[in-house]
mmCIF file of C-alpha atoms in Angstrom:
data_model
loop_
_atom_site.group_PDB
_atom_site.id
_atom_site.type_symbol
_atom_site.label_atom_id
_atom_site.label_comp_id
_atom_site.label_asym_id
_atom_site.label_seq_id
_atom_site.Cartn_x
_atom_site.Cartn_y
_atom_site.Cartn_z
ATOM 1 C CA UNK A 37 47.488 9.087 -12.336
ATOM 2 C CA UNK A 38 46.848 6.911 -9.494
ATOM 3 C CA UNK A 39 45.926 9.751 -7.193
ATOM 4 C CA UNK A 40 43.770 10.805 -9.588
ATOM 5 C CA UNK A 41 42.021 7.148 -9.833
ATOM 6 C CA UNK A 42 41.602 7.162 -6.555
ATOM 7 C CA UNK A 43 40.254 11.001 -5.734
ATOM 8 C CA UNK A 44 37.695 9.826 -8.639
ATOM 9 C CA UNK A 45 36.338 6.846 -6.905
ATOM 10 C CA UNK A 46 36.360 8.988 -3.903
ATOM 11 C CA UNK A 47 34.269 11.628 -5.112
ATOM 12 C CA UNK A 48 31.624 8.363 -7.124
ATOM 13 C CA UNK A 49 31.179 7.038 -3.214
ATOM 14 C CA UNK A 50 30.994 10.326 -1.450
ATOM 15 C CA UNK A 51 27.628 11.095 -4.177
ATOM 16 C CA UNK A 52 26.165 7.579 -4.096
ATOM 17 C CA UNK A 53 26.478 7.827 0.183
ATOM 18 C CA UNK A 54 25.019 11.272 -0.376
ATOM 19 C CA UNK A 55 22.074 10.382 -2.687
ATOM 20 C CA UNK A 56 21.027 7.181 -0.599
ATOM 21 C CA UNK A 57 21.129 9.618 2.706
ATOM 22 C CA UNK A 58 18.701 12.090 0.585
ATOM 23 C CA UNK A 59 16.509 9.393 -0.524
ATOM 24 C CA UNK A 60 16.291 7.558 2.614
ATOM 25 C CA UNK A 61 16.064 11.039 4.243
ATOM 26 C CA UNK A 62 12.960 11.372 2.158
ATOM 27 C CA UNK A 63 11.742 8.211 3.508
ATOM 28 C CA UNK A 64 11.757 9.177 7.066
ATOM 29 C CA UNK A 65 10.367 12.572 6.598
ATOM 30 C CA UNK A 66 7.475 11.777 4.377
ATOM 31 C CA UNK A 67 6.583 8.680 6.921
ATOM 32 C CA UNK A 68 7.059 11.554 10.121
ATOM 33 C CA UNK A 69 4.858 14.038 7.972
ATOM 34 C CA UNK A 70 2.507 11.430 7.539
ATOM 35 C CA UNK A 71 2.393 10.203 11.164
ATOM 36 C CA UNK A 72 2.371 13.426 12.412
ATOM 37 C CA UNK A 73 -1.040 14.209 10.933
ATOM 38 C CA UNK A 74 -2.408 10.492 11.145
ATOM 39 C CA UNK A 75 -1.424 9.070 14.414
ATOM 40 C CA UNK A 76 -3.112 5.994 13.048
ATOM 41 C CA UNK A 77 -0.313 5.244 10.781
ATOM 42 C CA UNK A 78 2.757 5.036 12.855
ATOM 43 C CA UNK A 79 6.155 5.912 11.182
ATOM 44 C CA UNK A 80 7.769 2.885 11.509
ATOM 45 C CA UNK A 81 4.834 1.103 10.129
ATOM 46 C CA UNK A 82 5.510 3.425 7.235
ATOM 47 C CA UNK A 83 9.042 3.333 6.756
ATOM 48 C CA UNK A 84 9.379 -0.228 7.298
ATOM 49 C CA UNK A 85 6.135 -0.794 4.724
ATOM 50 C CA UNK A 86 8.031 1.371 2.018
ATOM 51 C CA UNK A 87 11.780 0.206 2.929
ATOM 52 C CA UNK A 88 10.326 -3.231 1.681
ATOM 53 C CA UNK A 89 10.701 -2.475 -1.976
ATOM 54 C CA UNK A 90 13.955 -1.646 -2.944
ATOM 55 C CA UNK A 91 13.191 1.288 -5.359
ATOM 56 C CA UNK A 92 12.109 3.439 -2.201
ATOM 57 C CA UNK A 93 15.760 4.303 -1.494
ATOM 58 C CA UNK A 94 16.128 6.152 -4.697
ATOM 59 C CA UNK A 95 12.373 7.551 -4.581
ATOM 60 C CA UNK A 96 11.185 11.152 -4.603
ATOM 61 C CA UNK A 97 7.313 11.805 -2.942
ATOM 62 C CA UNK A 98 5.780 11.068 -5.827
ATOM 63 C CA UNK A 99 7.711 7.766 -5.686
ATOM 64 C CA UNK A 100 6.803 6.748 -2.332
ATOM 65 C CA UNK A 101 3.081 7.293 -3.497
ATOM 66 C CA UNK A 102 3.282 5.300 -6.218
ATOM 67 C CA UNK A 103 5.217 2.142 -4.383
ATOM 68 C CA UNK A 104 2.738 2.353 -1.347
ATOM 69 C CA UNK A 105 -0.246 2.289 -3.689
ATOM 70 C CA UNK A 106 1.222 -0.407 -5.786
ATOM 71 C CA UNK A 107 1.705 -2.347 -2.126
ATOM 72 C CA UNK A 108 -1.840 -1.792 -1.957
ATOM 73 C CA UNK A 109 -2.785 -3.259 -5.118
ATOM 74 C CA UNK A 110 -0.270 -6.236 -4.782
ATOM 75 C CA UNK A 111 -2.338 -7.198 -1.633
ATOM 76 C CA UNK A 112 -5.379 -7.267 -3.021
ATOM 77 C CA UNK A 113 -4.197 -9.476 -5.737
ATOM 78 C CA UNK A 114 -3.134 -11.613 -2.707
ATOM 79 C CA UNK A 115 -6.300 -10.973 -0.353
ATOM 80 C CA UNK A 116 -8.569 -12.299 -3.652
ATOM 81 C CA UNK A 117 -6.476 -15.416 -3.926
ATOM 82 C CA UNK A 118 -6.983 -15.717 -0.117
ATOM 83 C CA UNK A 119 -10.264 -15.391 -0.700
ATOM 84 C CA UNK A 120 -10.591 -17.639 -3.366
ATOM 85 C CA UNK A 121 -9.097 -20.468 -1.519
ATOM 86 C CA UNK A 122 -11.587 -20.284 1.765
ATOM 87 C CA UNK A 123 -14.480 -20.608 -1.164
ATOM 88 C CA UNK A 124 -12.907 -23.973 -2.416
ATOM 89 C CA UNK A 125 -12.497 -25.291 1.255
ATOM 90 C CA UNK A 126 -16.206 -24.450 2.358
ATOM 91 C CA UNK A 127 -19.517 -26.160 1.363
ATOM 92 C CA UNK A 128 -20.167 -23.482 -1.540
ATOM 93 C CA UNK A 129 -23.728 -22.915 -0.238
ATOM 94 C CA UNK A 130 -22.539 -21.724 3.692
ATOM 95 C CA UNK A 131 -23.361 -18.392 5.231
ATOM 96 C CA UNK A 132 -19.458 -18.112 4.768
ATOM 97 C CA UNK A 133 -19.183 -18.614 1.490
ATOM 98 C CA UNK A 134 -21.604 -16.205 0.645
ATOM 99 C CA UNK A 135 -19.984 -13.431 2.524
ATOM 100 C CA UNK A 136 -16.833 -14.675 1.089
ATOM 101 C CA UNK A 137 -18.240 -14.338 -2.417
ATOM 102 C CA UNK A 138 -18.775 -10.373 -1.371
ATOM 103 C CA UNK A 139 -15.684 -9.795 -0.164
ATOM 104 C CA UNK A 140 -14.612 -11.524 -3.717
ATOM 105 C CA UNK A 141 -16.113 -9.430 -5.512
ATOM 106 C CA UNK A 142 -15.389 -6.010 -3.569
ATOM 107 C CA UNK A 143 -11.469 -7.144 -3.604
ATOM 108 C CA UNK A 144 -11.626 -7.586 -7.373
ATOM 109 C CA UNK A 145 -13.216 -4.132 -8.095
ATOM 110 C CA UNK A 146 -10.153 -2.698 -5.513
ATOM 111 C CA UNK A 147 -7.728 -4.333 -7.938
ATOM 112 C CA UNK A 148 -8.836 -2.790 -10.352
ATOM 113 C CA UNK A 149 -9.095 0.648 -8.633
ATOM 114 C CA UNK A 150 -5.641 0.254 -7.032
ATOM 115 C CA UNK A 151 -4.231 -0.368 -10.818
ATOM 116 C CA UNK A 152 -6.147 2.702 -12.033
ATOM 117 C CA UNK A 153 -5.028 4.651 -8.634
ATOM 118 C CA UNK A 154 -1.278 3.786 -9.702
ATOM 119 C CA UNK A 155 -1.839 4.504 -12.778
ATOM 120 C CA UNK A 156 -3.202 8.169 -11.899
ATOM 121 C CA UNK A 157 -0.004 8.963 -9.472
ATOM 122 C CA UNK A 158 2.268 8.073 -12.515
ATOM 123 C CA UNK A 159 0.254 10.545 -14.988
ATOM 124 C CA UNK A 160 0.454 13.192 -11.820
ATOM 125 C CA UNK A 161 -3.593 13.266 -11.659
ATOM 126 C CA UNK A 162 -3.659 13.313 -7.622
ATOM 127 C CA UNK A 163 -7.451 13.977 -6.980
ATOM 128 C CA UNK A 164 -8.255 11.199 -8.957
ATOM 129 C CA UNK A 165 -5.656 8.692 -7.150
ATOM 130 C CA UNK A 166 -7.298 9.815 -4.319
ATOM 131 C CA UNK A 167 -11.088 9.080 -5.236
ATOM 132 C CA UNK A 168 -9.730 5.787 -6.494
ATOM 133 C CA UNK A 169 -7.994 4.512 -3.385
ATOM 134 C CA UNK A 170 -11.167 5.975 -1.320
ATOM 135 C CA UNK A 171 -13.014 3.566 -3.048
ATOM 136 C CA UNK A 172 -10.789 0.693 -2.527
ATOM 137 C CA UNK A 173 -9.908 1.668 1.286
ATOM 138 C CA UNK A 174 -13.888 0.561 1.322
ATOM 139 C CA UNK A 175 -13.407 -2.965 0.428
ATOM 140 C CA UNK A 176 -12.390 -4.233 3.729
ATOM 141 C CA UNK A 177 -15.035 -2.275 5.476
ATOM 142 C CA UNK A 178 -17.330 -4.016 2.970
ATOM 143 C CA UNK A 179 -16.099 -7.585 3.646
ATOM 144 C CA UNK A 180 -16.279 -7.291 7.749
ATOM 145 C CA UNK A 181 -19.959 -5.793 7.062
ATOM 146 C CA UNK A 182 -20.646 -9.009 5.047
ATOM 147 C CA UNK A 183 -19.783 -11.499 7.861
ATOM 148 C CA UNK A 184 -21.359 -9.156 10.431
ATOM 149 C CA UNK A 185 -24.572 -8.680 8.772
ATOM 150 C CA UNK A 186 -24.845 -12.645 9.421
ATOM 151 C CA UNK A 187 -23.499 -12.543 12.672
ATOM 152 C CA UNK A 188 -20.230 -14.078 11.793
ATOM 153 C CA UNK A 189 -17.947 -12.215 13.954
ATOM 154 C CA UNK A 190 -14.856 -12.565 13.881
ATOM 155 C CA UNK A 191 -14.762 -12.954 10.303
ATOM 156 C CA UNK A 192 -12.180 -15.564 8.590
ATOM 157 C CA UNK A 193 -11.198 -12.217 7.093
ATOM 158 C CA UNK A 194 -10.488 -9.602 9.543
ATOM 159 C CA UNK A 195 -6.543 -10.337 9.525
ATOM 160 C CA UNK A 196 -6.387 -9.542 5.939
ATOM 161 C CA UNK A 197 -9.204 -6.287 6.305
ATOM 162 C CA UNK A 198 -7.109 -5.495 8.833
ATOM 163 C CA UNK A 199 -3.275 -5.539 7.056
ATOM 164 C CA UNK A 200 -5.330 -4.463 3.433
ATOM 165 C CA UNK A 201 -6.873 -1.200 5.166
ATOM 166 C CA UNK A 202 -3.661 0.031 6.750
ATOM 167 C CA UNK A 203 -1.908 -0.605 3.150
ATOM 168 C CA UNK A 204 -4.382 1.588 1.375
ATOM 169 C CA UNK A 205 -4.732 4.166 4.531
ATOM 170 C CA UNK A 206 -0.398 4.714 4.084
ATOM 171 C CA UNK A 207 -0.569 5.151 0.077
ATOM 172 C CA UNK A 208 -3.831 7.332 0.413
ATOM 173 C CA UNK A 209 -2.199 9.470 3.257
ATOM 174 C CA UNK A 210 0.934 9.791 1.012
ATOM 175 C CA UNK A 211 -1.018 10.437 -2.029
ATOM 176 C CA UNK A 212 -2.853 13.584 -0.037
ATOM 177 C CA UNK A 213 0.060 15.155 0.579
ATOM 178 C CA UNK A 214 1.291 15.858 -3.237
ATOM 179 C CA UNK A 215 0.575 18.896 -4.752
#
């Protein structure tokens, strides 16, 4: 009985060492793919970017889509709140502020997009994920533009463009690869 206890928990930790190899095997493979074709988004970027949320270890492709546009969204949440807080500190009628209240306003509508992007990769409709997180990817574009078009360079924003785009460049790269 005892040997049989113990072939049994065996066996349960030869599958679960098994099944996180496979999924973390899945990890490093869909971040090489990735690199491979976008040299822009190195792989440990990538697997270091999806290795931050625990679910990745047990995720398929379609998971690692979903978690890396969810990423995406979750720092836009935090890039408007950012945002938000260099309006309060500034004299509300500033050149800054201004450009600020575009970039407000273009991170909002990527929320929104990201949400509806997530939403798409759950409900397996790719091509519009994709149109979705094009359209987001354009927000920090959007908010540098704003600063530069009054000369403002660098902007108090280019940190957060900067960590923002390469979030929504990884989930859109991901997302282009399903079927």
């Amino acid at each position: 009985m005892q040997s049989t206890t113990s072939l049994l928990r065996s066996l349960l930790l030869i599958l679960f060492l098994a099944s996180t190899s496979a999924a973390s095997s899945s990890i490093d493979e869909t971040c090489r793919s990735i690199s491979a074709s976008r040299p822009d988004i190195p792989t440990d970027f990538c697997v270091s970017t999806l290795t931050a949320d625990p679910a990745a270890a047990s995720s398929d492709h379609r998971g690692l889509a979903l978690i890396a546009t969810r990423l995406s969204a979750t720092n836009a949440t935090r890039t408007v709140a950012r945002i938000q807080q260099l309006i309060d500190e500034r004299d509300r009628q500033s050149t800054n502020s201004e450009c600020l209240r575009v970039c407000l306003e273009v991170y909002s509508d990527a929320e929104d997009h990201l949400q509806d992007a997530a939403a798409s990769v759950e409900a397996g409709k790719y091509r519009d994920a994709i149109t979705l997180l094009s359209a987001a990817l354009d927000s920090a574009e959007n908010c540098e533009d704003a600063f530069g078009d009054e000369g403002i360079s660098p902007s108090p924003m280019v940190a957060e463009d900067g960590s923002y785009e390469k979030l929504v460049e990884l989930a859109l790269a991901i997302v282009a690869t399903l079927p």
